[in-house]
mmCIF file of C-alpha atoms in Angstrom:
data_model
loop_
_atom_site.group_PDB
_atom_site.id
_atom_site.type_symbol
_atom_site.label_atom_id
_atom_site.label_comp_id
_atom_site.label_asym_id
_atom_site.label_seq_id
_atom_site.Cartn_x
_atom_site.Cartn_y
_atom_site.Cartn_z
ATOM 1 C CA MET E 1 0.107 0.111 0.153
ATOM 2 C CA SER E 2 1.115 3.427 -0.909
ATOM 3 C CA LEU E 3 1.703 5.753 2.113
ATOM 4 C CA LYS E 4 2.055 9.296 1.588
ATOM 5 C CA ILE E 5 2.795 12.222 4.299
ATOM 6 C CA GLY E 6 2.417 16.117 3.467
ATOM 7 C CA ILE E 7 5.192 18.591 5.719
ATOM 8 C CA VAL E 8 3.611 21.825 6.427
ATOM 9 C CA GLY E 9 4.564 24.491 8.521
ATOM 10 C CA LEU E 10 5.259 28.363 8.254
ATOM 11 C CA PRO E 11 8.567 29.451 6.308
ATOM 12 C CA ASN E 12 11.802 29.356 7.827
ATOM 13 C CA VAL E 13 10.561 26.639 10.494
ATOM 14 C CA GLY E 14 13.005 23.991 8.867
ATOM 15 C CA LYS E 15 10.719 21.868 6.694
ATOM 16 C CA SER E 16 12.813 21.858 3.676
ATOM 17 C CA THR E 17 15.641 20.849 5.832
ATOM 18 C CA LEU E 18 13.692 17.533 7.485
ATOM 19 C CA PHE E 19 12.906 16.552 3.855
ATOM 20 C CA ASN E 20 16.503 16.984 3.057
ATOM 21 C CA ALA E 21 17.127 14.682 5.543
ATOM 22 C CA LEU E 22 14.674 12.238 5.065
ATOM 23 C CA THR E 23 15.694 11.940 1.308
ATOM 24 C CA LYS E 24 19.025 13.411 1.175
ATOM 25 C CA ASN E 25 17.530 15.075 -1.821
ATOM 26 C CA LYS E 26 18.414 19.271 -1.900
ATOM 27 C CA ALA E 27 15.517 20.922 -1.984
ATOM 28 C CA GLU E 28 15.824 24.760 -1.400
ATOM 29 C CA ALA E 29 16.158 25.590 2.143
ATOM 30 C CA SER E 30 16.827 29.490 1.848
ATOM 31 C CA ASN E 31 16.374 32.354 4.057
ATOM 32 C CA TYR E 32 13.328 33.489 2.894
ATOM 33 C CA PRO E 33 9.845 32.838 2.172
ATOM 34 C CA PHE E 34 7.859 30.834 -0.329
ATOM 35 C CA CYS E 35 11.666 29.900 -1.861
ATOM 36 C CA THR E 36 9.444 26.240 -2.476
ATOM 37 C CA ILE E 37 7.191 27.121 -5.190
ATOM 38 C CA ASP E 38 6.932 23.580 -6.449
ATOM 39 C CA PRO E 39 6.248 20.799 -4.459
ATOM 40 C CA ASN E 40 9.600 18.461 -3.297
ATOM 41 C CA VAL E 41 8.540 14.825 -3.434
ATOM 42 C CA GLY E 42 10.643 11.827 -2.024
ATOM 43 C CA VAL E 43 10.309 8.428 -1.466
ATOM 44 C CA VAL E 44 12.072 7.495 2.066
ATOM 45 C CA LYS E 45 12.919 3.656 2.997
ATOM 46 C CA VAL E 46 11.188 2.548 6.165
ATOM 47 C CA PRO E 47 14.104 1.249 8.478
ATOM 48 C CA ASP E 48 13.588 -2.044 9.711
ATOM 49 C CA GLU E 49 16.442 -4.410 11.275
ATOM 50 C CA ARG E 50 14.428 -7.327 11.155
ATOM 51 C CA LEU E 51 14.345 -7.192 7.366
ATOM 52 C CA GLY E 52 18.025 -7.485 7.189
ATOM 53 C CA LYS E 53 18.036 -10.170 9.629
ATOM 54 C CA LEU E 54 15.211 -12.245 7.574
ATOM 55 C CA ALA E 55 17.834 -11.770 4.538
ATOM 56 C CA ALA E 56 20.661 -13.215 6.110
ATOM 57 C CA VAL E 57 18.611 -16.516 6.557
ATOM 58 C CA SER E 58 17.297 -16.590 3.522
ATOM 59 C CA LYS E 59 20.345 -14.797 1.437
ATOM 60 C CA PRO E 60 17.951 -13.701 -1.410
ATOM 61 C CA LYS E 61 19.487 -11.835 -4.863
ATOM 62 C CA LYS E 62 17.669 -8.899 -3.506
ATOM 63 C CA ILE E 63 16.538 -6.815 -0.259
ATOM 64 C CA ILE E 64 13.311 -4.382 -0.523
ATOM 65 C CA PRO E 65 12.145 -2.158 2.295
ATOM 66 C CA THR E 66 9.013 -1.051 2.563
ATOM 67 C CA THR E 67 8.571 3.009 1.960
ATOM 68 C CA ILE E 68 7.012 6.354 2.564
ATOM 69 C CA GLU E 69 6.632 9.192 -0.083
ATOM 70 C CA PHE E 70 7.013 13.005 1.931
ATOM 71 C CA ILE E 71 5.703 15.691 0.147
ATOM 72 C CA ASP E 72 7.205 19.230 1.048
ATOM 73 C CA ILE E 73 4.808 22.138 0.232
ATOM 74 C CA ALA E 74 5.716 25.827 0.405
ATOM 75 C CA GLY E 75 5.311 27.573 3.913
ATOM 76 C CA LEU E 76 2.061 29.072 4.883
ATOM 77 C CA VAL E 77 1.562 32.221 6.549
ATOM 78 C CA SER E 78 -1.080 33.735 8.309
ATOM 79 C CA GLY E 79 -4.127 34.543 6.388
ATOM 80 C CA ALA E 80 -3.196 32.420 3.357
ATOM 81 C CA HIS E 81 -6.761 31.523 2.851
ATOM 82 C CA LYS E 82 -7.731 35.082 2.234
ATOM 83 C CA GLY E 83 -4.506 35.014 -0.315
ATOM 84 C CA GLU E 84 -1.824 36.395 2.163
ATOM 85 C CA GLY E 85 1.945 34.921 0.432
ATOM 86 C CA LEU E 86 1.401 32.889 -2.101
ATOM 87 C CA GLY E 87 -2.068 31.581 -0.863
ATOM 88 C CA ASN E 88 -3.232 27.988 0.176
ATOM 89 C CA LYS E 89 -3.122 26.964 -3.252
ATOM 90 C CA PHE E 90 -0.213 24.522 -2.429
ATOM 91 C CA LEU E 91 -2.291 22.783 -0.236
ATOM 92 C CA ALA E 92 -3.566 20.554 -3.260
ATOM 93 C CA ASN E 93 -0.767 19.111 -3.395
ATOM 94 C CA ILE E 94 -0.914 17.463 -0.049
ATOM 95 C CA ARG E 95 -4.465 16.515 -0.252
ATOM 96 C CA GLU E 96 -4.113 13.171 -1.069
ATOM 97 C CA CYS E 97 -1.776 12.229 1.954
ATOM 98 C CA ASP E 98 -2.640 9.728 4.495
ATOM 99 C CA ALA E 99 -1.191 12.192 7.527
ATOM 100 C CA ILE E 100 0.023 15.911 7.547
ATOM 101 C CA CYS E 101 3.795 16.534 9.297
ATOM 102 C CA GLU E 102 3.322 19.904 11.018
ATOM 103 C CA VAL E 103 6.766 21.410 11.668
ATOM 104 C CA VAL E 104 7.353 23.992 14.458
ATOM 105 C CA ARG E 105 9.943 26.070 15.415
ATOM 106 C CA ASN E 106 11.617 26.695 19.003
ATOM 107 C CA PHE E 107 14.969 27.707 17.762
ATOM 108 C CA GLU E 108 16.694 31.338 17.837
ATOM 109 C CA ASP E 109 18.821 32.057 14.943
ATOM 110 C CA GLU E 110 19.566 35.709 14.140
ATOM 111 C CA ASN E 111 20.617 34.281 10.538
ATOM 112 C CA ILE E 112 17.669 32.830 10.045
ATOM 113 C CA THR E 113 14.389 35.256 9.998
ATOM 114 C CA HIS E 114 11.040 34.567 11.657
ATOM 115 C CA VAL E 115 7.733 35.734 9.756
ATOM 116 C CA ALA E 116 6.228 36.772 12.392
ATOM 117 C CA GLY E 117 9.497 38.241 14.181
ATOM 118 C CA LYS E 118 9.352 35.967 17.583
ATOM 119 C CA ILE E 119 9.693 32.608 18.844
ATOM 120 C CA ASP E 120 6.415 31.125 19.906
ATOM 121 C CA PRO E 121 5.508 27.470 19.084
ATOM 122 C CA GLU E 122 1.901 27.581 19.898
ATOM 123 C CA GLU E 123 0.762 30.580 17.957
ATOM 124 C CA ASP E 124 2.946 28.942 14.890
ATOM 125 C CA LYS E 125 1.356 25.725 15.765
ATOM 126 C CA GLU E 126 -2.066 27.463 15.554
ATOM 127 C CA THR E 127 -1.713 29.493 12.476
ATOM 128 C CA ILE E 128 -1.380 26.419 10.301
ATOM 129 C CA ASN E 129 -3.880 24.509 12.015
ATOM 130 C CA ILE E 130 -6.360 27.549 11.347
ATOM 131 C CA GLU E 131 -5.017 27.824 7.411
ATOM 132 C CA LEU E 132 -5.875 23.959 6.876
ATOM 133 C CA ILE E 133 -9.282 24.165 8.751
ATOM 134 C CA MET E 134 -10.422 27.595 6.638
ATOM 135 C CA ALA E 135 -9.400 25.770 3.528
ATOM 136 C CA ASP E 136 -11.587 22.615 4.743
ATOM 137 C CA LEU E 137 -13.998 25.154 5.351
ATOM 138 C CA ALA E 138 -14.323 26.380 1.768
ATOM 139 C CA THR E 139 -14.482 23.141 0.679
ATOM 140 C CA VAL E 140 -16.831 22.229 2.976
ATOM 141 C CA GLU E 141 -19.317 25.235 2.316
ATOM 142 C CA LYS E 142 -18.858 24.424 -1.717
ATOM 143 C CA ARG E 143 -20.111 20.716 -1.270
ATOM 144 C CA LEU E 144 -22.938 21.856 1.049
ATOM 145 C CA ALA E 145 -24.534 24.138 -1.595
ATOM 146 C CA LYS E 146 -24.665 21.851 -4.168
ATOM 147 C CA VAL E 147 -25.930 19.028 -1.528
ATOM 148 C CA SER E 148 -28.733 20.904 -0.278
ATOM 149 C CA LYS E 149 -30.242 21.265 -3.590
ATOM 150 C CA GLU E 150 -29.354 17.880 -4.776
ATOM 151 C CA ALA E 151 -31.031 16.451 -1.365
ATOM 152 C CA LYS E 152 -34.391 17.569 -2.078
ATOM 153 C CA SER E 153 -34.554 15.256 -4.814
ATOM 154 C CA GLY E 154 -35.252 12.790 -1.427
ATOM 155 C CA ASP E 155 -32.110 10.763 -2.500
ATOM 156 C CA LYS E 156 -31.251 8.898 1.237
ATOM 157 C CA GLU E 157 -27.675 8.814 0.696
ATOM 158 C CA LEU E 158 -27.563 13.041 -0.230
ATOM 159 C CA ILE E 159 -29.816 13.525 2.795
ATOM 160 C CA LYS E 160 -27.079 11.802 5.143
ATOM 161 C CA LEU E 161 -24.435 13.957 3.589
ATOM 162 C CA LYS E 162 -26.277 16.788 4.334
ATOM 163 C CA LYS E 163 -26.868 16.094 7.659
ATOM 164 C CA ILE E 164 -23.385 15.077 8.173
ATOM 165 C CA LEU E 165 -21.691 18.598 6.361
ATOM 166 C CA GLU E 166 -24.024 21.076 8.483
ATOM 167 C CA PRO E 167 -22.569 20.256 11.595
ATOM 168 C CA LEU E 168 -18.970 19.696 10.010
ATOM 169 C CA LYS E 169 -19.546 23.338 8.630
ATOM 170 C CA VAL E 170 -20.192 25.007 12.149
ATOM 171 C CA LEU E 171 -17.206 22.698 13.576
ATOM 172 C CA LEU E 172 -15.031 24.168 11.311
ATOM 173 C CA GLU E 173 -16.271 27.783 11.487
ATOM 174 C CA SER E 174 -15.407 27.676 15.242
ATOM 175 C CA GLY E 175 -12.289 27.198 14.568
ATOM 176 C CA LYS E 176 -11.430 23.038 15.315
ATOM 177 C CA PRO E 177 -10.298 20.498 13.163
ATOM 178 C CA ALA E 178 -12.877 17.777 10.937
ATOM 179 C CA ARG E 179 -11.299 15.112 13.110
ATOM 180 C CA GLU E 180 -13.225 16.110 16.086
ATOM 181 C CA LEU E 181 -16.207 15.492 14.303
ATOM 182 C CA GLU E 182 -18.076 12.363 16.055
ATOM 183 C CA MET E 183 -19.701 10.728 13.120
ATOM 184 C CA PRO E 184 -20.335 6.720 12.997
ATOM 185 C CA ASP E 185 -17.177 5.082 10.949
ATOM 186 C CA ASP E 186 -19.643 3.579 8.619
ATOM 187 C CA ASP E 187 -20.589 7.095 7.842
ATOM 188 C CA LYS E 188 -17.163 8.272 6.837
ATOM 189 C CA TYR E 189 -16.984 7.145 3.327
ATOM 190 C CA LEU E 190 -19.401 9.875 2.514
ATOM 191 C CA ILE E 191 -17.070 12.779 3.402
ATOM 192 C CA LYS E 192 -13.807 10.959 2.103
ATOM 193 C CA GLY E 193 -13.629 12.062 -0.794
ATOM 194 C CA LEU E 194 -13.595 15.893 0.278
ATOM 195 C CA SER E 195 -9.844 14.468 1.344
ATOM 196 C CA LEU E 196 -10.252 17.863 4.056
ATOM 197 C CA LEU E 197 -7.026 18.101 5.395
ATOM 198 C CA SER E 198 -7.919 18.940 9.254
ATOM 199 C CA ALA E 199 -9.376 15.927 8.917
ATOM 200 C CA LYS E 200 -5.951 13.998 8.748
ATOM 201 C CA PRO E 201 -3.926 12.299 11.788
ATOM 202 C CA VAL E 202 -0.907 14.961 12.827
ATOM 203 C CA ILE E 203 2.519 14.430 13.747
ATOM 204 C CA TYR E 204 4.091 17.706 15.116
ATOM 205 C CA VAL E 205 7.645 18.129 14.576
ATOM 206 C CA LEU E 206 8.907 20.700 17.200
ATOM 207 C CA ASN E 207 12.623 21.933 15.924
ATOM 208 C CA ASN E 208 14.415 22.449 18.811
ATOM 209 C CA SER E 209 17.993 22.885 17.917
ATOM 210 C CA ASP E 210 19.849 23.467 20.911
ATOM 211 C CA GLN E 211 16.857 24.593 23.376
ATOM 212 C CA THR E 212 15.262 22.411 25.853
ATOM 213 C CA GLU E 213 12.569 19.879 24.511
ATOM 214 C CA ILE E 214 9.316 20.541 25.520
ATOM 215 C CA ASP E 215 5.942 18.866 25.937
ATOM 216 C CA PRO E 216 3.153 20.670 24.920
ATOM 217 C CA ASP E 217 -0.435 19.069 24.882
ATOM 218 C CA TRP E 218 -1.282 19.321 20.981
ATOM 219 C CA ASP E 219 -4.160 16.955 19.219
ATOM 220 C CA GLY E 220 -1.301 14.589 17.813
ATOM 221 C CA GLU E 221 2.088 12.097 17.862
ATOM 222 C CA LEU E 222 4.943 14.671 18.824
ATOM 223 C CA ILE E 223 8.638 14.505 18.385
ATOM 224 C CA ASN E 224 11.347 16.857 19.264
ATOM 225 C CA LEU E 225 14.362 17.049 16.390
ATOM 226 C CA ASP E 226 17.138 19.106 16.165
ATOM 227 C CA VAL E 227 16.458 18.883 12.394
ATOM 228 C CA LYS E 228 20.001 20.356 11.377
ATOM 229 C CA GLN E 229 21.323 18.217 13.224
ATOM 230 C CA GLU E 230 19.457 15.172 11.432
ATOM 231 C CA GLU E 231 20.635 16.206 8.395
ATOM 232 C CA GLU E 232 24.269 16.062 9.349
ATOM 233 C CA ILE E 233 23.709 12.253 10.395
ATOM 234 C CA ALA E 234 21.655 11.700 7.252
ATOM 235 C CA ASN E 235 24.480 12.929 5.287
ATOM 236 C CA LEU E 236 27.137 10.478 6.551
ATOM 237 C CA GLU E 237 27.934 7.032 5.654
ATOM 238 C CA GLU E 238 25.739 4.262 7.552
ATOM 239 C CA LYS E 239 28.576 3.473 9.866
ATOM 240 C CA GLU E 240 29.274 6.663 10.735
ATOM 241 C CA GLN E 241 25.663 7.702 11.426
ATOM 242 C CA LYS E 242 25.715 4.866 13.771
ATOM 243 C CA GLU E 243 28.852 5.807 15.872
ATOM 244 C CA PHE E 244 27.841 9.407 15.651
ATOM 245 C CA ILE E 245 24.209 8.520 17.038
ATOM 246 C CA LYS E 246 26.171 6.484 19.993
ATOM 247 C CA GLU E 247 28.230 9.247 20.761
ATOM 248 C CA LEU E 248 25.074 11.492 20.915
ATOM 249 C CA GLY E 249 24.218 9.179 23.453
ATOM 250 C CA LEU E 250 20.609 8.181 21.589
ATOM 251 C CA SER E 251 19.200 4.750 20.772
ATOM 252 C CA ASP E 252 18.549 6.007 16.990
ATOM 253 C CA SER E 253 18.230 8.791 14.822
ATOM 254 C CA GLY E 254 15.439 10.992 15.324
ATOM 255 C CA LEU E 255 14.232 10.681 11.678
ATOM 256 C CA ASN E 256 13.885 6.770 11.982
ATOM 257 C CA LYS E 257 11.952 7.886 15.404
ATOM 258 C CA LEU E 258 9.489 10.035 12.937
ATOM 259 C CA ILE E 259 8.937 7.470 10.361
ATOM 260 C CA LYS E 260 8.203 4.867 13.358
ATOM 261 C CA ALA E 261 5.965 7.234 14.509
ATOM 262 C CA SER E 262 4.478 7.867 10.967
ATOM 263 C CA TYR E 263 3.417 3.956 11.060
ATOM 264 C CA LYS E 264 1.997 4.060 14.729
ATOM 265 C CA LEU E 265 -0.082 7.252 13.916
ATOM 266 C CA LEU E 266 -1.545 5.614 11.385
ATOM 267 C CA GLY E 267 -2.220 2.442 12.263
ATOM 268 C CA LEU E 268 0.039 0.154 10.628
ATOM 269 C CA ILE E 269 2.009 -2.660 10.881
ATOM 270 C CA THR E 270 4.754 -4.488 8.569
ATOM 271 C CA PHE E 271 4.761 -8.381 7.221
ATOM 272 C CA PHE E 272 7.334 -9.869 5.326
ATOM 273 C CA THR E 273 8.238 -12.346 2.390
ATOM 274 C CA THR E 274 11.555 -13.917 2.137
ATOM 275 C CA GLY E 275 13.000 -16.756 -0.308
ATOM 276 C CA PRO E 276 15.883 -16.844 -2.817
ATOM 277 C CA ASP E 277 14.284 -14.405 -4.779
ATOM 278 C CA GLU E 278 13.958 -11.565 -2.734
ATOM 279 C CA THR E 279 13.028 -10.670 1.132
ATOM 280 C CA ARG E 280 10.614 -8.163 1.363
ATOM 281 C CA ALA E 281 8.457 -5.944 3.871
ATOM 282 C CA TRP E 282 5.134 -4.954 3.263
ATOM 283 C CA THR E 283 2.812 -2.348 4.885
ATOM 284 C CA LEU E 284 -0.483 -3.084 6.067
ATOM 285 C CA ARG E 285 -3.220 -1.701 7.916
ATOM 286 C CA VAL E 286 -3.845 -3.204 11.875
ATOM 287 C CA GLY E 287 -6.365 -5.506 12.005
ATOM 288 C CA ALA E 288 -6.493 -6.474 8.092
ATOM 289 C CA MET E 289 -6.861 -10.499 7.103
ATOM 290 C CA ALA E 290 -4.496 -12.511 5.328
ATOM 291 C CA PRO E 291 -6.642 -12.075 2.190
ATOM 292 C CA GLU E 292 -6.111 -8.446 2.390
ATOM 293 C CA ALA E 293 -2.721 -8.692 3.344
ATOM 294 C CA ALA E 294 -2.072 -11.057 0.163
ATOM 295 C CA GLY E 295 -4.002 -8.532 -1.884
ATOM 296 C CA VAL E 296 -1.211 -6.426 -1.160
ATOM 297 C CA ILE E 297 1.244 -8.542 -2.699
ATOM 298 C CA HIS E 298 -1.050 -8.736 -5.738
ATOM 299 C CA THR E 299 -5.027 -8.448 -6.417
ATOM 300 C CA ASP E 300 -5.102 -11.572 -7.813
ATOM 301 C CA PHE E 301 -3.769 -13.362 -4.947
ATOM 302 C CA GLU E 302 -6.802 -11.645 -2.757
ATOM 303 C CA LYS E 303 -9.300 -12.930 -5.104
ATOM 304 C CA GLY E 304 -7.940 -16.745 -5.581
ATOM 305 C CA PHE E 305 -6.978 -16.742 -1.627
ATOM 306 C CA ILE E 306 -6.882 -19.956 -0.564
ATOM 307 C CA ARG E 307 -4.492 -20.238 2.757
ATOM 308 C CA ALA E 308 -1.406 -18.531 4.083
ATOM 309 C CA GLU E 309 1.362 -20.147 5.656
ATOM 310 C CA VAL E 310 2.627 -18.138 8.572
ATOM 311 C CA ILE E 311 5.768 -18.033 10.989
ATOM 312 C CA ASN E 312 6.729 -14.949 12.831
ATOM 313 C CA TRP E 313 9.467 -13.651 12.116
ATOM 314 C CA GLU E 314 12.140 -14.367 15.044
ATOM 315 C CA VAL E 315 11.062 -18.185 15.144
ATOM 316 C CA PHE E 316 11.790 -18.036 11.350
ATOM 317 C CA ILE E 317 15.454 -16.643 12.249
ATOM 318 C CA LYS E 318 15.834 -18.921 15.258
ATOM 319 C CA ALA E 319 14.752 -21.970 12.778
ATOM 320 C CA GLY E 320 17.722 -21.126 10.561
ATOM 321 C CA SER E 321 15.527 -21.960 7.169
ATOM 322 C CA GLU E 322 12.522 -21.788 5.882
ATOM 323 C CA SER E 323 12.981 -25.904 5.515
ATOM 324 C CA ALA E 324 14.000 -26.394 9.229
ATOM 325 C CA ALA E 325 11.333 -24.411 9.980
ATOM 326 C CA ARG E 326 8.884 -26.857 8.205
ATOM 327 C CA ASP E 327 10.436 -29.992 9.467
ATOM 328 C CA GLN E 328 10.129 -28.776 13.371
ATOM 329 C CA GLY E 329 6.113 -27.462 12.064
ATOM 330 C CA LEU E 330 7.030 -23.887 13.421
ATOM 331 C CA ILE E 331 5.029 -22.782 9.955
ATOM 332 C CA ARG E 332 1.511 -22.538 10.212
ATOM 333 C CA THR E 333 -1.543 -22.716 8.185
ATOM 334 C CA GLU E 334 -3.907 -19.862 8.433
ATOM 335 C CA GLY E 335 -7.179 -19.354 6.569
ATOM 336 C CA LYS E 336 -9.278 -16.502 5.322
ATOM 337 C CA ASN E 337 -10.174 -15.104 9.294
ATOM 338 C CA TYR E 338 -6.815 -15.011 9.994
ATOM 339 C CA ILE E 339 -5.853 -11.519 11.659
ATOM 340 C CA MET E 340 -2.323 -10.114 10.311
ATOM 341 C CA GLN E 341 0.581 -9.787 12.977
ATOM 342 C CA ASP E 342 3.202 -6.836 13.092
ATOM 343 C CA GLY E 343 6.183 -9.482 11.951
ATOM 344 C CA ASP E 344 4.603 -11.924 10.273
ATOM 345 C CA VAL E 345 6.196 -13.607 7.210
ATOM 346 C CA CYS E 346 4.337 -15.279 4.983
ATOM 347 C CA HIS E 347 3.566 -17.325 1.720
ATOM 348 C CA PHE E 348 0.186 -16.931 0.187
ATOM 349 C CA LEU E 349 -1.221 -19.924 -1.962
ATOM 350 C CA PHE E 350 -4.071 -19.284 -4.198
ATOM 351 C CA SER E 351 -5.929 -20.425 -7.654
ATOM 352 C CA LYS E 352 -5.611 -18.711 -10.745
#
């Protein structure tokens, strides 16, 4: 499954620097607002030590990690929804993202100007959130105006949608995000097509530099990072990265923590396939059953699903090989109702 995360924030908060560190690409990161006009897009490998350990057993021709796509858009300013700065037209580039990564500045640097002239993480966070909410309000108002007319036909689906859009409009007008709207899960498909920005889960990256980490009560995952330092780490060779991270007294890079937090936020797990041709990681939602996992590999696998052969990755490694795992009866046969677990190593049988 494809996973996309949009990076947003005010100008000069470290957005493009974070993107550079994640992707090792060189996006423009100048000391003036709106230097990023076209969105920067980069595909990032998801770090997973289990992949290498499985490959050490299977000795495949290639190793394929799962990935996340990050999209970095132009910095927003207060009043963007009214046309200030470059306006909010760039938000269209992240409407199809699964989550929002909001970068908030919490560092002083006289060489890097702040558009508001002061460092205030809480105010900056609210500025961006309001812009997302106001952009959503415009979308909802437009859709509601159309639905209100169409619902007069008596169509039950349109009437139901109208009853959802009305309180949603009120919620957004009050400055609250769409994700706070209480509605049955069975009805969420009705507004999915609106791709509301404030309905998406949020990861806040607090760019701290040398300042003390803070832990504000914000409505999402929060990670304190020294983004500039993370870029320096990312530019080192892999062995040097590990040594530098150890010297800093850290267990892992902040970027790896960000990627892992993204999985947690979106309710995702990883399962594996392994053999002489390739060892590969696959992304799947929590609670998905075996046929859906098979479908991630190929739609034909889900349609013709018969059964899955499953073994936990640690058990597989301890066995030493697939044949040894079979001889010891460690590989289980699971049917259509099996709920996939993080770390499952699978082989799917299907009819053509």
